[in-house]
PDB file of C-alpha atoms in Angstrom:
ATOM      1  CA  MET A   6       6.986   5.014  26.369  1.00 48.00           C
ATOM      2  CA  VAL A   7       9.834   3.978  23.218  1.00 55.00           C
ATOM      3  CA  SER A   8       9.175   6.780  20.819  1.00 67.00           C
ATOM      4  CA  PRO A   9       7.699   5.429  17.562  1.00 68.00           C
ATOM      5  CA  GLN A  10      11.169   7.457  16.165  1.00 71.00           C
ATOM      6  CA  LEU A  11      13.520   5.176  17.152  1.00 80.00           C
ATOM      7  CA  TYR A  12      12.215   2.392  15.723  1.00 86.00           C
ATOM      8  CA  ARG A  13      12.603   3.965  11.541  1.00 94.00           C
ATOM      9  CA  ARG A  14      16.032   2.258  10.929  1.00 95.00           C
ATOM     10  CA  ALA A  15      15.945  -1.082  13.714  1.00 95.00           C
ATOM     11  CA  ILE A  16      13.683  -3.803  13.285  1.00 96.00           C
ATOM     12  CA  PRO A  17      12.075  -4.301  16.698  1.00 96.00           C
ATOM     13  CA  ALA A  18      13.082  -6.755  19.202  1.00 96.00           C
ATOM     14  CA  ALA A  19       9.603  -8.459  19.507  1.00 97.00           C
ATOM     15  CA  ALA A  20       9.373  -8.965  15.893  1.00 98.00           C
ATOM     16  CA  ARG A  21       9.527 -11.149  14.171  1.00 98.00           C
ATOM     17  CA  ILE A  22      10.604 -11.883  10.203  1.00 98.00           C
ATOM     18  CA  THR A  23       9.538 -15.170   8.445  1.00 98.00           C
ATOM     19  CA  ARG A  24       8.266 -16.206   5.345  1.00 98.00           C
ATOM     20  CA  TRP A  25       4.083 -17.064   4.374  1.00 98.00           C
ATOM     21  CA  THR A  26       3.408 -20.146   1.601  1.00 98.00           C
ATOM     22  CA  ALA A  27       0.552 -19.146  -0.929  1.00 98.00           C
ATOM     23  CA  ARG A  28      -1.115 -22.471  -2.631  1.00 96.00           C
ATOM     24  CA  ASP A  29       0.855 -21.878  -5.889  1.00 97.00           C
ATOM     25  CA  GLY A  30       4.160 -22.531  -3.009  1.00 98.00           C
ATOM     26  CA  TRP A  31       5.583 -18.991  -3.854  1.00 98.00           C
ATOM     27  CA  THR A  32       7.227 -17.434  -0.555  1.00 98.00           C
ATOM     28  CA  LEU A  33       6.047 -14.152   1.017  1.00 98.00           C
ATOM     29  CA  ARG A  34       8.633 -12.607   3.323  1.00 98.00           C
ATOM     30  CA  ARG A  35       6.255 -11.691   6.432  1.00 98.00           C
ATOM     31  CA  PHE A  36       6.539  -9.120   9.479  1.00 98.00           C
ATOM     32  CA  ASP A  37       4.466  -8.860  12.366  1.00 98.00           C
ATOM     33  CA  TRP A  38       4.940  -7.571  15.771  1.00 98.00           C
ATOM     34  CA  PRO A  39       3.100  -8.762  18.717  1.00 97.00           C
ATOM     35  CA  VAL A  40       1.111  -7.355  21.282  1.00 96.00           C
ATOM     36  CA  GLU A  41       2.375  -8.501  24.752  1.00 91.00           C
ATOM     37  CA  GLY A  42      -0.705  -8.814  26.876  1.00 89.00           C
ATOM     38  CA  ARG A  43      -4.693  -8.891  25.791  1.00 88.00           C
ATOM     39  CA  ALA A  44      -4.179  -6.606  22.364  1.00 89.00           C
ATOM     40  CA  ARG A  45      -6.914  -3.824  21.326  1.00 95.00           C
ATOM     41  CA  GLY A  46      -6.838  -6.214  18.386  1.00 97.00           C
ATOM     42  CA  ARG A  47      -5.282  -6.926  15.097  1.00 98.00           C
ATOM     43  CA  LEU A  48      -3.703  -4.712  12.253  1.00 98.00           C
ATOM     44  CA  LEU A  49      -2.909  -5.725   8.845  1.00 98.00           C
ATOM     45  CA  PHE A  50      -1.305  -2.935   7.223  1.00 98.00           C
ATOM     46  CA  HIS A  51      -0.039  -3.502   3.378  1.00 97.00           C
ATOM     47  CA  GLY A  52       2.347  -1.187   1.021  1.00 98.00           C
ATOM     48  CA  GLY A  53       2.394   0.330  -2.419  1.00 97.00           C
ATOM     49  CA  ARG A  54       3.809  -0.754  -5.498  1.00 97.00           C
ATOM     50  CA  GLY A  55       7.893  -1.484  -5.077  1.00 94.00           C
ATOM     51  CA  ASP A  56       7.017  -0.744  -0.721  1.00 96.00           C
ATOM     52  CA  ILE A  57       8.990  -2.261   1.492  1.00 97.00           C
ATOM     53  CA  PHE A  58       7.164  -2.768   5.861  1.00 97.00           C
ATOM     54  CA  GLU A  59      11.019  -1.858   6.970  1.00 97.00           C
ATOM     55  CA  LYS A  60       9.049   2.186   5.109  1.00 97.00           C
ATOM     56  CA  TYR A  61       6.596   1.813   7.612  1.00 98.00           C
ATOM     57  CA  LEU A  62       8.331   0.518  10.799  1.00 97.00           C
ATOM     58  CA  GLU A  63       7.126   4.114  12.595  1.00 97.00           C
ATOM     59  CA  ALA A  64       3.527   4.198  12.275  1.00 97.00           C
ATOM     60  CA  PHE A  65       3.922   0.682  13.516  1.00 98.00           C
ATOM     61  CA  ALA A  66       5.091   2.004  16.226  1.00 97.00           C
ATOM     62  CA  HIS A  67       2.743   4.057  17.484  1.00 97.00           C
ATOM     63  CA  TRP A  68      -0.552   1.700  16.554  1.00 97.00           C
ATOM     64  CA  HIS A  69       1.722  -1.052  18.700  1.00 97.00           C
ATOM     65  CA  ALA A  70       1.345   1.297  21.736  1.00 95.00           C
ATOM     66  CA  GLN A  71      -1.598   1.773  21.326  1.00 95.00           C
ATOM     67  CA  GLY A  72      -2.380  -1.763  21.287  1.00 96.00           C
ATOM     68  CA  TRP A  73      -2.695  -3.403  18.256  1.00 97.00           C
ATOM     69  CA  SER A  74      -0.560  -6.080  17.142  1.00 98.00           C
ATOM     70  CA  ILE A  75       1.242  -5.582  13.587  1.00 98.00           C
ATOM     71  CA  THR A  76       1.908  -7.875  10.535  1.00 98.00           C
ATOM     72  CA  SER A  77       2.205  -6.955   7.292  1.00 98.00           C
ATOM     73  CA  PHE A  78       3.682  -8.670   4.411  1.00 98.00           C
ATOM     74  CA  ASP A  79       5.726  -7.469   0.472  1.00 98.00           C
ATOM     75  CA  TRP A  80       4.247  -8.254  -2.132  1.00 98.00           C
ATOM     76  CA  ARG A  81       5.143 -10.924  -4.419  1.00 98.00           C
ATOM     77  CA  GLY A  82       7.274  -9.885  -6.768  1.00 97.00           C
ATOM     78  CA  GLN A  83       8.446  -6.952  -4.160  1.00 97.00           C
ATOM     79  CA  GLY A  84      10.522  -6.313  -0.875  1.00 97.00           C
ATOM     80  CA  GLY A  85      11.478  -9.360   0.625  1.00 97.00           C
ATOM     81  CA  SER A  86       8.819 -12.406  -1.803  1.00 98.00           C
ATOM     82  CA  GLY A  87      11.396 -12.489  -4.830  1.00 97.00           C
ATOM     83  CA  ARG A  88      10.253 -11.798  -8.290  1.00 97.00           C
ATOM     84  CA  LEU A  89       9.012 -12.249 -11.497  1.00 97.00           C
ATOM     85  CA  SER A  90      10.604 -10.401 -14.167  1.00 94.00           C
ATOM     86  CA  PRO A  91      14.492 -11.706 -15.176  1.00 92.00           C
ATOM     87  CA  ASP A  92      15.752  -8.155 -14.270  1.00 94.00           C
ATOM     88  CA  PRO A  93      15.329  -7.744  -9.955  1.00 94.00           C
ATOM     89  CA  HIS A  94      14.768  -4.845 -10.464  1.00 93.00           C
ATOM     90  CA  VAL A  95      11.522  -4.330 -12.161  1.00 95.00           C
ATOM     91  CA  GLY A  96       7.796  -4.752 -10.951  1.00 95.00           C
ATOM     92  CA  HIS A  97       6.860  -7.460 -13.212  1.00 96.00           C
ATOM     93  CA  ILE A  98       3.332  -8.633 -12.238  1.00 97.00           C
ATOM     94  CA  ASP A  99       1.397 -10.720 -15.128  1.00 95.00           C
ATOM     95  CA  ASP A 100      -1.977 -10.473 -13.321  1.00 97.00           C
ATOM     96  CA  PHE A 101      -3.673  -8.212 -10.681  1.00 98.00           C
ATOM     97  CA  GLN A 102      -4.711 -11.506  -9.678  1.00 97.00           C
ATOM     98  CA  LEU A 103      -2.630 -13.431  -7.841  1.00 98.00           C
ATOM     99  CA  TYR A 104      -1.728 -10.199  -5.391  1.00 98.00           C
ATOM    100  CA  VAL A 105      -5.695 -10.668  -4.505  1.00 98.00           C
ATOM    101  CA  ASP A 106      -5.301 -14.236  -3.971  1.00 98.00           C
ATOM    102  CA  ASP A 107      -2.611 -14.061  -2.232  1.00 98.00           C
ATOM    103  CA  PHE A 108      -4.595 -12.181   0.105  1.00 98.00           C
ATOM    104  CA  ARG A 109      -7.874 -13.965  -0.100  1.00 98.00           C
ATOM    105  CA  ASP A 110      -6.186 -17.163   1.702  1.00 98.00           C
ATOM    106  CA  PHE A 111      -3.303 -14.760   3.673  1.00 98.00           C
ATOM    107  CA  TRP A 112      -5.991 -13.081   5.821  1.00 98.00           C
ATOM    108  CA  ALA A 113      -8.464 -16.571   5.392  1.00 98.00           C
ATOM    109  CA  GLY A 114      -5.174 -17.469   8.111  1.00 98.00           C
ATOM    110  CA  TRP A 115      -4.008 -14.474   9.436  1.00 98.00           C
ATOM    111  CA  VAL A 116      -7.270 -14.196  10.612  1.00 97.00           C
ATOM    112  CA  ALA A 117      -7.823 -18.076  12.799  1.00 97.00           C
ATOM    113  CA  GLU A 118      -4.961 -16.890  14.367  1.00 96.00           C
ATOM    114  CA  GLY A 119      -6.071 -14.877  16.551  1.00 94.00           C
ATOM    115  CA  ALA A 120      -9.274 -12.325  18.362  1.00 93.00           C
ATOM    116  CA  GLY A 121     -10.404  -8.835  17.011  1.00 91.00           C
ATOM    117  CA  PRO A 122     -10.818  -6.920  15.673  1.00 97.00           C
ATOM    118  CA  HIS A 123      -9.406  -7.205  13.152  1.00 98.00           C
ATOM    119  CA  VAL A 124      -8.947  -4.368  10.587  1.00 98.00           C
ATOM    120  CA  VAL A 125      -6.749  -3.128   7.107  1.00 98.00           C
ATOM    121  CA  LEU A 126      -4.479  -0.276   5.738  1.00 98.00           C
ATOM    122  CA  GLY A 127      -3.064  -0.282   2.525  1.00 98.00           C
ATOM    123  CA  HIS A 128      -1.273   2.552   1.156  1.00 98.00           C
ATOM    124  CA  SER A 129      -1.469   3.402  -2.649  1.00 98.00           C
ATOM    125  CA  MET A 130      -1.328   0.393  -4.269  1.00 98.00           C
ATOM    126  CA  GLY A 131      -2.068  -1.576  -1.403  1.00 98.00           C
ATOM    127  CA  GLY A 132      -4.723   0.533  -0.653  1.00 98.00           C
ATOM    128  CA  HIS A 133      -6.245  -0.632  -4.041  1.00 98.00           C
ATOM    129  CA  LEU A 134      -5.639  -4.339  -4.010  1.00 98.00           C
ATOM    130  CA  LEU A 135      -7.804  -4.346  -0.476  1.00 98.00           C
ATOM    131  CA  LEU A 136     -10.790  -2.123  -1.988  1.00 98.00           C
ATOM    132  CA  ARG A 137     -10.141  -4.829  -4.399  1.00 98.00           C
ATOM    133  CA  ALA A 138     -10.554  -7.895  -2.150  1.00 98.00           C
ATOM    134  CA  MET A 139     -12.698  -6.610   0.009  1.00 98.00           C
ATOM    135  CA  VAL A 140     -15.447  -5.781  -2.466  1.00 98.00           C
ATOM    136  CA  GLU A 141     -14.394  -9.906  -4.377  1.00 97.00           C
ATOM    137  CA  GLY A 142     -15.663 -10.822  -0.749  1.00 97.00           C
ATOM    138  CA  ALA A 143     -11.749 -11.847  -0.030  1.00 97.00           C
ATOM    139  CA  ALA A 144     -11.886 -10.346   3.566  1.00 97.00           C
ATOM    140  CA  THR A 145     -14.630  -8.415   5.464  1.00 97.00           C
ATOM    141  CA  PRO A 146     -12.555  -6.440   7.895  1.00 98.00           C
ATOM    142  CA  ASP A 147     -14.259  -4.583  10.687  1.00 98.00           C
ATOM    143  CA  ALA A 148     -12.716  -2.216   9.298  1.00 98.00           C
ATOM    144  CA  ALA A 149     -10.036  -0.367   6.205  1.00 98.00           C
ATOM    145  CA  VAL A 150      -8.044   2.434   6.105  1.00 98.00           C
ATOM    146  CA  LEU A 151      -6.952   3.464   2.467  1.00 98.00           C
ATOM    147  CA  VAL A 152      -3.903   5.827   2.293  1.00 98.00           C
ATOM    148  CA  ALA A 153      -3.214   7.803  -0.291  1.00 98.00           C
ATOM    149  CA  PRO A 154      -4.749   5.264  -2.367  1.00 98.00           C
ATOM    150  CA  MET A 155      -4.896   3.754  -6.067  1.00 98.00           C
ATOM    151  CA  LEU A 156      -8.326   4.161  -7.268  1.00 98.00           C
ATOM    152  CA  GLY A 157      -7.221   5.500 -10.626  1.00 96.00           C
ATOM    153  CA  LEU A 158      -3.680   6.364 -11.792  1.00 94.00           C
ATOM    154  CA  HIS A 159      -2.021  10.333 -13.009  1.00 87.00           C
ATOM    155  CA  SER A 160      -2.177  10.477 -16.395  1.00 82.00           C
ATOM    156  CA  PRO A 161      -1.826  13.267 -18.052  1.00 77.00           C
ATOM    157  CA  LEU A 162      -3.633  12.079 -20.865  1.00 77.00           C
ATOM    158  CA  GLY A 163      -6.542  10.336 -18.497  1.00 82.00           C
ATOM    159  CA  TRP A 164      -7.442   7.382 -17.598  1.00 82.00           C
ATOM    160  CA  THR A 165      -8.995   5.948 -20.902  1.00 83.00           C
ATOM    161  CA  LEU A 166      -6.162   7.176 -22.857  1.00 86.00           C
ATOM    162  CA  GLY A 167      -3.354   6.028 -21.059  1.00 83.00           C
ATOM    163  CA  GLU A 168      -5.106   2.692 -20.074  1.00 84.00           C
ATOM    164  CA  ARG A 169      -5.423   1.874 -24.698  1.00 87.00           C
ATOM    165  CA  LEU A 170      -1.384   3.809 -24.614  1.00 84.00           C
ATOM    166  CA  ALA A 171      -0.195   1.671 -22.169  1.00 84.00           C
ATOM    167  CA  SER A 172      -1.862  -0.923 -24.406  1.00 86.00           C
ATOM    168  CA  VAL A 173      -0.433  -0.592 -27.060  1.00 86.00           C
ATOM    169  CA  LEU A 174       3.074   0.189 -26.431  1.00 81.00           C
ATOM    170  CA  GLY A 175       3.566  -2.788 -23.217  1.00 82.00           C
ATOM    171  CA  GLY A 176       1.505  -4.685 -25.724  1.00 80.00           C
ATOM    172  CA  VAL A 177       4.250  -4.601 -28.487  1.00 76.00           C
ATOM    173  CA  GLY A 178       7.542  -7.068 -26.975  1.00 78.00           C
ATOM    174  CA  ASN A 179       8.371  -8.595 -24.194  1.00 87.00           C
ATOM    175  CA  SER A 180       5.168  -6.954 -21.317  1.00 90.00           C
ATOM    176  CA  ALA A 181       7.670  -7.996 -19.030  1.00 91.00           C
ATOM    177  CA  ARG A 182      10.476  -4.860 -20.057  1.00 93.00           C
ATOM    178  CA  PRO A 183      10.335  -1.627 -18.054  1.00 92.00           C
ATOM    179  CA  ALA A 184       7.600   0.959 -18.480  1.00 90.00           C
ATOM    180  CA  TRP A 185      10.164   2.954 -17.951  1.00 83.00           C
ATOM    181  CA  ARG A 186      13.845   3.771 -16.090  1.00 77.00           C
ATOM    182  CA  GLY A 187      13.969   5.830 -12.757  1.00 66.00           C
ATOM    183  CA  ASN A 188      11.921   8.405 -10.922  1.00 56.00           C
ATOM    184  CA  GLU A 189       8.118   6.660 -10.010  1.00 59.00           C
ATOM    185  CA  ARG A 190       6.780   8.682 -13.296  1.00 56.00           C
ATOM    186  CA  PRO A 191       7.623   8.995 -17.074  1.00 55.00           C
ATOM    187  CA  ALA A 192       8.393  12.594 -18.350  1.00 48.00           C
ATOM    188  CA  SER A 193       8.716  13.633 -14.520  1.00 52.00           C
ATOM    189  CA  THR A 194      11.035  16.749 -13.945  1.00 47.00           C
ATOM    190  CA  GLU A 195      10.776  16.229 -10.400  1.00 65.00           C
ATOM    191  CA  THR A 196      12.895  14.080  -7.657  1.00 85.00           C
ATOM    192  CA  ARG A 197      11.507  11.133  -6.747  1.00 89.00           C
ATOM    193  CA  GLN A 198      11.758  12.275  -3.580  1.00 93.00           C
ATOM    194  CA  ALA A 199       9.075  14.750  -4.555  1.00 92.00           C
ATOM    195  CA  LEU A 200       6.524  12.930  -5.654  1.00 94.00           C
ATOM    196  CA  LEU A 201       7.471  10.672  -2.588  1.00 96.00           C
ATOM    197  CA  THR A 202       7.224  12.922   0.201  1.00 97.00           C
ATOM    198  CA  HIS A 203       8.219  16.263   1.877  1.00 96.00           C
ATOM    199  CA  ASP A 204      10.356  15.094   4.370  1.00 97.00           C
ATOM    200  CA  GLN A 205      14.160  14.596   3.523  1.00 96.00           C
ATOM    201  CA  ASP A 206      14.669  12.614   7.014  1.00 96.00           C
ATOM    202  CA  ARG A 207      12.557  10.265   6.165  1.00 96.00           C
ATOM    203  CA  TYR A 208      13.183   9.630   2.932  1.00 96.00           C
ATOM    204  CA  ALA A 209      16.874   8.580   3.750  1.00 95.00           C
ATOM    205  CA  ASP A 210      15.313   6.321   6.062  1.00 96.00           C
ATOM    206  CA  GLU A 211      13.699   4.465   2.720  1.00 94.00           C
ATOM    207  CA  VAL A 212      17.580   5.018   1.565  1.00 94.00           C
ATOM    208  CA  PHE A 213      19.154   3.158   4.661  1.00 95.00           C
ATOM    209  CA  TRP A 214      17.442   0.524   4.108  1.00 95.00           C
ATOM    210  CA  GLN A 215      17.659  -0.172   0.567  1.00 92.00           C
ATOM    211  CA  SER A 216      21.043   0.277   1.711  1.00 93.00           C
ATOM    212  CA  SER A 217      21.743  -2.351   3.622  1.00 95.00           C
ATOM    213  CA  LYS A 218      19.695  -4.203   2.202  1.00 95.00           C
ATOM    214  CA  PRO A 219      20.152  -4.059  -1.552  1.00 94.00           C
ATOM    215  CA  GLU A 220      17.941  -7.328  -2.534  1.00 95.00           C
ATOM    216  CA  LEU A 221      14.980  -5.167  -1.627  1.00 95.00           C
ATOM    217  CA  LEU A 222      15.248  -2.250  -3.748  1.00 93.00           C
ATOM    218  CA  LEU A 223      12.665  -1.901  -7.063  1.00 94.00           C
ATOM    219  CA  GLY A 224      13.070   0.582  -9.454  1.00 93.00           C
ATOM    220  CA  PRO A 225      10.458   1.339 -12.001  1.00 94.00           C
ATOM    221  CA  PRO A 226       7.395  -1.017 -13.392  1.00 95.00           C
ATOM    222  CA  SER A 227       7.473  -3.574 -16.272  1.00 95.00           C
ATOM    223  CA  TRP A 228       4.900  -3.406 -19.225  1.00 94.00           C
ATOM    224  CA  ARG A 229       2.395  -5.397 -17.751  1.00 95.00           C
ATOM    225  CA  TRP A 230       1.961  -4.696 -14.210  1.00 96.00           C
ATOM    226  CA  VAL A 231       1.365  -0.322 -15.248  1.00 95.00           C
ATOM    227  CA  ILE A 232      -1.265  -2.366 -18.009  1.00 95.00           C
ATOM    228  CA  GLU A 233      -3.364  -4.330 -14.944  1.00 95.00           C
ATOM    229  CA  ALA A 234      -3.190  -1.514 -12.981  1.00 96.00           C
ATOM    230  CA  PHE A 235      -5.015   0.896 -15.684  1.00 95.00           C
ATOM    231  CA  GLY A 236      -7.528  -2.405 -15.912  1.00 95.00           C
ATOM    232  CA  SER A 237      -7.951  -3.535 -12.649  1.00 97.00           C
ATOM    233  CA  THR A 238      -8.552   0.386 -10.929  1.00 97.00           C
ATOM    234  CA  ARG A 239     -10.667   0.994 -13.893  1.00 96.00           C
ATOM    235  CA  ARG A 240     -13.143  -2.469 -13.649  1.00 97.00           C
ATOM    236  CA  LEU A 241     -13.055  -1.966  -9.784  1.00 98.00           C
ATOM    237  CA  ARG A 242     -14.500   2.320 -10.425  1.00 97.00           C
ATOM    238  CA  ASN A 243     -17.035   0.643 -11.681  1.00 96.00           C
ATOM    239  CA  ASP A 244     -17.881  -2.580  -9.864  1.00 98.00           C
ATOM    240  CA  PRO A 245     -22.011  -2.325  -8.569  1.00 98.00           C
ATOM    241  CA  ARG A 246     -20.728  -3.801  -6.045  1.00 98.00           C
ATOM    242  CA  LEU A 247     -19.411  -1.230  -3.920  1.00 98.00           C
ATOM    243  CA  LYS A 248     -22.504   0.051  -3.214  1.00 97.00           C
ATOM    244  CA  THR A 249     -23.497  -3.369  -0.929  1.00 96.00           C
ATOM    245  CA  LEU A 250     -19.335  -2.596   0.524  1.00 97.00           C
ATOM    246  CA  SER A 251     -20.374  -2.635   4.044  1.00 94.00           C
ATOM    247  CA  VAL A 252     -17.101  -1.561   5.616  1.00 97.00           C
ATOM    248  CA  PRO A 253     -16.375   1.023   6.966  1.00 98.00           C
ATOM    249  CA  ILE A 254     -13.611   3.225   5.849  1.00 98.00           C
ATOM    250  CA  LEU A 255     -11.969   5.724   5.922  1.00 98.00           C
ATOM    251  CA  LEU A 256      -9.647   7.546   3.227  1.00 98.00           C
ATOM    252  CA  LEU A 257      -6.621   9.689   3.312  1.00 98.00           C
ATOM    253  CA  VAL A 258      -5.762  11.532   0.279  1.00 98.00           C
ATOM    254  CA  ALA A 259      -3.853  14.571  -0.882  1.00 98.00           C
ATOM    255  CA  ASP A 260      -5.246  16.427  -4.050  1.00 97.00           C
ATOM    256  CA  ASP A 261      -1.868  16.904  -4.957  1.00 96.00           C
ATOM    257  CA  ASP A 262      -0.544  13.813  -5.274  1.00 96.00           C
ATOM    258  CA  LYS A 263       1.102  13.087  -8.797  1.00 94.00           C
ATOM    259  CA  LEU A 264       1.389   9.221  -8.747  1.00 94.00           C
ATOM    260  CA  VAL A 265      -2.524   8.471  -7.697  1.00 96.00           C
ATOM    261  CA  SER A 266      -5.524   9.862  -8.957  1.00 96.00           C
ATOM    262  CA  PRO A 267      -6.973  12.067  -6.308  1.00 97.00           C
ATOM    263  CA  LYS A 268     -10.808  12.505  -8.560  1.00 96.00           C
ATOM    264  CA  ALA A 269     -10.501   8.377  -9.012  1.00 96.00           C
ATOM    265  CA  ALA A 270     -10.386   8.063  -4.913  1.00 97.00           C
ATOM    266  CA  TYR A 271     -12.938  10.888  -4.220  1.00 97.00           C
ATOM    267  CA  LYS A 272     -14.911   9.138  -7.527  1.00 96.00           C
ATOM    268  CA  THR A 273     -14.946   5.570  -5.964  1.00 97.00           C
ATOM    269  CA  ALA A 274     -15.617   6.588  -2.466  1.00 97.00           C
ATOM    270  CA  ALA A 275     -19.417   8.438  -3.280  1.00 97.00           C
ATOM    271  CA  LYS A 276     -20.453   4.567  -4.226  1.00 97.00           C
ATOM    272  CA  VAL A 277     -19.363   2.987  -0.664  1.00 97.00           C
ATOM    273  CA  LEU A 278     -22.028   2.870   1.869  1.00 93.00           C
ATOM    274  CA  ASP A 279     -19.564   3.913   4.686  1.00 97.00           C
ATOM    275  CA  ALA A 280     -16.437   5.970   3.892  1.00 97.00           C
ATOM    276  CA  ARG A 281     -15.670   9.118   5.187  1.00 97.00           C
ATOM    277  CA  ILE A 282     -12.389  11.231   2.948  1.00 98.00           C
ATOM    278  CA  VAL A 283     -10.467  13.591   4.456  1.00 98.00           C
ATOM    279  CA  ARG A 284      -8.480  15.189   2.299  1.00 98.00           C
ATOM    280  CA  PHE A 285      -4.740  17.546   2.192  1.00 98.00           C
ATOM    281  CA  GLY A 286      -3.569  19.930   0.449  1.00 98.00           C
ATOM    282  CA  LYS A 287      -0.182  21.088  -1.989  1.00 97.00           C
ATOM    283  CA  GLU A 288       1.437  19.936   2.307  1.00 98.00           C
ATOM    284  CA  ALA A 289       1.254  17.075   0.990  1.00 98.00           C
ATOM    285  CA  ALA A 290       2.525  14.165  -1.163  1.00 97.00           C
ATOM    286  CA  HIS A 291       2.099  10.038  -1.453  1.00 97.00           C
ATOM    287  CA  GLU A 292       3.065   8.854   1.405  1.00 98.00           C
ATOM    288  CA  LEU A 293       0.916  10.162   2.774  1.00 98.00           C
ATOM    289  CA  LEU A 294       2.940   8.591   6.296  1.00 98.00           C
ATOM    290  CA  ARG A 295       6.387   9.095   6.058  1.00 98.00           C
ATOM    291  CA  GLU A 296       5.717  13.031   5.707  1.00 98.00           C
ATOM    292  CA  VAL A 297       6.260  16.588   7.632  1.00 98.00           C
ATOM    293  CA  ASP A 298       5.348  16.636  11.676  1.00 97.00           C
ATOM    294  CA  ALA A 299       2.782  19.086  10.816  1.00 98.00           C
ATOM    295  CA  VAL A 300       0.627  16.370   7.811  1.00 98.00           C
ATOM    296  CA  ARG A 301       1.852  13.121   9.408  1.00 98.00           C
ATOM    297  CA  ASN A 302      -0.204  13.733  12.249  1.00 97.00           C
ATOM    298  CA  ARG A 303      -2.969  14.232  11.177  1.00 98.00           C
ATOM    299  CA  VAL A 304      -3.238  12.115   8.631  1.00 98.00           C
ATOM    300  CA  ILE A 305      -1.757   9.660  12.315  1.00 98.00           C
ATOM    301  CA  GLY A 306      -5.199  11.880  14.279  1.00 98.00           C
ATOM    302  CA  GLU A 307      -7.175  10.672  11.655  1.00 98.00           C
ATOM    303  CA  ILE A 308      -7.008   6.836  11.739  1.00 98.00           C
ATOM    304  CA  ASP A 309      -6.174   6.488  15.579  1.00 98.00           C
ATOM    305  CA  ILE A 310      -9.889   8.381  15.633  1.00 98.00           C
ATOM    306  CA  PHE A 311     -11.554   6.153  13.498  1.00 98.00           C
ATOM    307  CA  LEU A 312      -9.916   2.955  14.361  1.00 97.00           C
ATOM    308  CA  SER A 313     -12.248   4.128  18.270  1.00 96.00           C
ATOM    309  CA  ALA A 314     -15.032   4.645  16.238  1.00 96.00           C
ATOM    310  CA  ARG A 315     -15.234   2.600  14.443  1.00 94.00           C
ATOM    311  CA  ALA A 316     -12.728  -1.088  15.784  1.00 90.00           C
ATOM    312  CA  GLN A 317     -14.156  -1.623  18.986  1.00 80.00           C
ATOM    313  CA  GLY A 318     -12.880  -5.074  20.684  1.00 65.00           C
TER     314      GLY A 318
END
């Protein structure tokens, strides 16, 4: 069996990169890596803000070797799915509902393409959007995994004051303008790598893809994205439908995460009927699937155990 590490900087020969068209005609870049013969099931993965699916090829290779056919796509307005801002390096969205609508329609077509079980995995913003979609009835997977989910933003002012300040600052002028320059969050003295992962080689993989395909590179979010992120996460945390959600969910949370709020993840998970939380300490930053081996192996192991128990064909 080929080592998953060999896929970190190369698209697998058997994988396909195509385009999927949304209801309004917008096209999203899609990745499919089917299993030859009878698959164990089908796995749909979504990354976070500014992500590209190339960053997760190593994880895809592991799950593919386990028998899962893998699908992913870049969210609207980032990666290879176009831009919603005049500045190609600003991550902008007018309304998070656009993300959910894309997922709803993609899910309906994807489920019909092959037999299950059908499972979803989402990192950061992707985790938030997947949970929101499930709560809103846009998808009912057999199991869901949320990795460092964005269920609240990491704000030194707290969620309420942070949202108010974002609304004031972003409500003046062009809300598609960048909310800050560089890095992953404002006023941070930490490097981007330190915020994301302790693994220099895996961080370098992302730099490799950005250098190889500069058109995929995205910078800071727009003020509208920040406002939408605060509002969407607040509404989801308080949504009474969380208590009736029946999908088994695994949440992997880094207590030392400097980008999203671990507290918000715990608060939200406590309302879900069938949710299991796995916590990580200071050894882990935000990108759990791209951390040092000791952390990443535990993450992959927890996901494997969960899927084996909760997503049987």
